[in-house]
Amino acid sequence: MTKEAILAKVNAGEMLPLMEEFYTIQGEGFHKGTAAYFIRIGGCDVGCHWCDVKESWNADTHPPTAVETIVENAAKYSDTIVITGGEPLTWDMTYITSKLKEKGLKIHIETSGAYELTGTWDWICLSPKKLKLPTAEVYEKAHELKCIVYNKSDFKFAEEQAAKVNKDCILYLQPEWSKRDTIIPEIVEYVMKNPKWKVSLQTHKYLNIP
Ligand SMILES: C[S@@+](CC[C@H](N)C(=O)[O-])C[C@H]1O[C@@H](n2cnc3c(N)ncnc32)[C@H](O)[C@@H]1O
Ligand SMILES: Nc1nc2[nH]cc(C(=O)O)c2c(=O)[nH]1
Ligand code: SF4
Ligand SMILES: [Mg+2]
């Protein structure tokens, strides 16, 4: 295929820059503890300084991969697929989610919500970032709000974000990994004082699994 043809397919969401895919246990949020197949799509320009997957940012370093290939493979492992990145909404998610749905799979997304919400989703985990705020649509559709706490000012940001999501959205505070020792006690105290929030930990990192 020519470079132009590949680019056209990527723009149409029929090929995606695939960074990695792995069968593991969802470590975070509402579905933590549940087996799921993760598809990590490259490309993100949100720029969180504490991002734990910076290798994902440059889409050009990840091979454009046919969605059919990604879906065929994913279906072998699990009935629950998590699409993450990078920022998956950098790309049009319509095609990949329709193909996953044809296989009868449950489809979850991990997103900052910074770009237009495309695709059809059984579960949307919205993790808003100050640098590029979520779109109005994703606040309305999110099933869980997962705010990362790096320092105390992030509690205020989390409350601002909680005011924007729909009333059924489940609220989580998740410690930024490198700050966990100092920030976990702050989160614990905050959640006891503000019990509408729950704690989310990156349990896969404690379990030493992907
Ligand atoms: C790597 S991001 C990819 C999906 C999307 N770009 C996003 O930010 O939601 C997956 C999840 O990991 C969280 N995350 C990234 N780096 C983290 C860190 N150092 N500590 C805790 N959570 C982190 C993000 O906030 C997000 O909820
Ligand atoms: N086990 C596991 N659970 C996760 N939940 C969200 C993740 C992500 O990077 O999007 C993630 C991840 O990378 N691994
Ligand atoms: S939006 Fe997600 S992938 Fe992008 S830099 Fe932030 S945490 Fe990393
Ligand atoms: Mg991760």
PDB file of C-alpha atoms in Angstrom, residues 56-135:
ATOM      1  CA  SER A  56       2.726   6.140  23.095  1.00  0.00           C
ATOM      2  CA  TRP A  57       2.705   9.843  22.233  1.00  0.00           C
ATOM      3  CA  ASN A  58       4.334   9.807  18.800  1.00  0.00           C
ATOM      4  CA  ALA A  59       1.940   7.960  16.503  1.00  0.00           C
ATOM      5  CA  ASP A  60       4.605   7.704  13.801  1.00  0.00           C
ATOM      6  CA  THR A  61       6.559   5.216  15.922  1.00  0.00           C
ATOM      7  CA  HIS A  62       3.640   2.739  15.948  1.00  0.00           C
ATOM      8  CA  PRO A  63       2.735   0.715  12.853  1.00  0.00           C
ATOM      9  CA  PRO A  64      -0.559   1.496  11.118  1.00  0.00           C
ATOM     10  CA  THR A  65      -2.442  -1.771  11.572  1.00  0.00           C
ATOM     11  CA  ALA A  66      -5.614  -2.956   9.857  1.00  0.00           C
ATOM     12  CA  VAL A  67      -8.588  -2.837  12.217  1.00  0.00           C
ATOM     13  CA  GLU A  68      -9.700  -6.281  10.977  1.00  0.00           C
ATOM     14  CA  THR A  69      -6.398  -7.741  12.185  1.00  0.00           C
ATOM     15  CA  ILE A  70      -6.695  -6.047  15.587  1.00  0.00           C
ATOM     16  CA  VAL A  71     -10.298  -7.230  16.031  1.00  0.00           C
ATOM     17  CA  GLU A  72      -9.711 -10.847  14.881  1.00  0.00           C
ATOM     18  CA  ASN A  73      -6.923 -11.134  17.404  1.00  0.00           C
ATOM     19  CA  ALA A  74      -8.729  -9.440  20.299  1.00  0.00           C
ATOM     20  CA  ALA A  75     -11.787 -11.688  19.932  1.00  0.00           C
ATOM     21  CA  LYS A  76      -9.621 -14.756  20.642  1.00  0.00           C
ATOM     22  CA  TYR A  77      -8.810 -13.581  24.154  1.00  0.00           C
ATOM     23  CA  SER A  78     -11.731 -11.934  25.888  1.00  0.00           C
ATOM     24  CA  ASP A  79     -15.328 -10.781  25.633  1.00  0.00           C
ATOM     25  CA  THR A  80     -14.274  -7.418  27.108  1.00  0.00           C
ATOM     26  CA  ILE A  81     -12.000  -5.113  25.153  1.00  0.00           C
ATOM     27  CA  VAL A  82     -10.426  -1.947  26.568  1.00  0.00           C
ATOM     28  CA  ILE A  83      -9.260   0.609  24.028  1.00  0.00           C
ATOM     29  CA  THR A  84      -6.636   2.927  25.462  1.00  0.00           C
ATOM     30  CA  GLY A  85      -3.556   4.808  24.344  1.00  0.00           C
ATOM     31  CA  GLY A  86      -2.157   7.280  23.837  1.00  0.00           C
ATOM     32  CA  GLU A  87      -5.383   9.144  23.384  1.00  0.00           C
ATOM     33  CA  PRO A  88      -7.728   6.870  21.429  1.00  0.00           C
ATOM     34  CA  LEU A  89     -10.031   9.773  20.529  1.00  0.00           C
ATOM     35  CA  THR A  90      -7.184  11.234  18.471  1.00  0.00           C
ATOM     36  CA  TRP A  91      -8.625   8.808  15.891  1.00  0.00           C
ATOM     37  CA  ASP A  92     -12.052   8.011  14.553  1.00  0.00           C
ATOM     38  CA  MET A  93     -13.222   5.079  16.694  1.00  0.00           C
ATOM     39  CA  THR A  94     -16.396   4.437  14.639  1.00  0.00           C
ATOM     40  CA  TYR A  95     -14.982   1.630  12.499  1.00  0.00           C
ATOM     41  CA  ILE A  96     -13.119  -0.333  15.179  1.00  0.00           C
ATOM     42  CA  THR A  97     -16.041  -0.235  17.611  1.00  0.00           C
ATOM     43  CA  SER A  98     -18.500  -1.352  14.908  1.00  0.00           C
ATOM     44  CA  LYS A  99     -16.221  -4.308  14.056  1.00  0.00           C
ATOM     45  CA  LEU A 100     -15.831  -5.253  17.733  1.00  0.00           C
ATOM     46  CA  LYS A 101     -19.620  -5.037  18.157  1.00  0.00           C
ATOM     47  CA  GLU A 102     -20.120  -7.384  15.173  1.00  0.00           C
ATOM     48  CA  LYS A 103     -18.224  -9.948  17.273  1.00  0.00           C
ATOM     49  CA  GLY A 104     -20.536  -9.309  20.223  1.00  0.00           C
ATOM     50  CA  LEU A 105     -17.772  -7.930  22.422  1.00  0.00           C
ATOM     51  CA  LYS A 106     -18.102  -5.431  25.270  1.00  0.00           C
ATOM     52  CA  ILE A 107     -16.077  -2.321  24.467  1.00  0.00           C
ATOM     53  CA  HIS A 108     -14.592   0.031  27.032  1.00  0.00           C
ATOM     54  CA  ILE A 109     -12.552   3.185  26.474  1.00  0.00           C
ATOM     55  CA  GLU A 110      -9.946   4.939  28.603  1.00  0.00           C
ATOM     56  CA  THR A 111      -9.920   8.572  27.507  1.00  0.00           C
ATOM     57  CA  SER A 112      -9.035  12.107  28.473  1.00  0.00           C
ATOM     58  CA  GLY A 113     -12.102  13.138  26.452  1.00  0.00           C
ATOM     59  CA  ALA A 114     -10.120  15.937  24.833  1.00  0.00           C
ATOM     60  CA  TYR A 115     -11.339  15.161  21.322  1.00  0.00           C
ATOM     61  CA  GLU A 116     -14.700  14.403  19.706  1.00  0.00           C
ATOM     62  CA  LEU A 117     -16.295  11.256  21.107  1.00  0.00           C
ATOM     63  CA  THR A 118     -16.527   8.791  18.215  1.00  0.00           C
ATOM     64  CA  GLY A 119     -17.507   5.114  18.351  1.00  0.00           C
ATOM     65  CA  THR A 120     -20.094   3.213  20.385  1.00  0.00           C
ATOM     66  CA  TRP A 121     -19.088   2.247  23.905  1.00  0.00           C
ATOM     67  CA  ASP A 122     -20.396  -0.002  26.657  1.00  0.00           C
ATOM     68  CA  TRP A 123     -18.235   1.803  29.192  1.00  0.00           C
ATOM     69  CA  ILE A 124     -16.514   5.183  29.109  1.00  0.00           C
ATOM     70  CA  CYS A 125     -13.828   5.964  31.650  1.00  0.00           C
ATOM     71  CA  LEU A 126     -13.180   9.696  31.487  1.00  0.00           C
ATOM     72  CA  SER A 127      -9.911  10.927  32.992  1.00  0.00           C
ATOM     73  CA  PRO A 128      -9.887  14.705  32.401  1.00  0.00           C
ATOM     74  CA  LYS A 129      -6.698  16.673  32.022  1.00  0.00           C
ATOM     75  CA  LYS A 130      -6.214  20.372  32.828  1.00  0.00           C
ATOM     76  CA  LEU A 131      -4.149  20.899  29.658  1.00  0.00           C
ATOM     77  CA  LYS A 132      -6.986  19.892  27.294  1.00  0.00           C
ATOM     78  CA  LEU A 133     -10.417  19.726  28.844  1.00  0.00           C
ATOM     79  CA  PRO A 134     -13.042  17.159  27.826  1.00  0.00           C
ATOM     80  CA  THR A 135     -15.798  17.898  25.307  1.00  0.00           C
TER      81      THR A 135
END
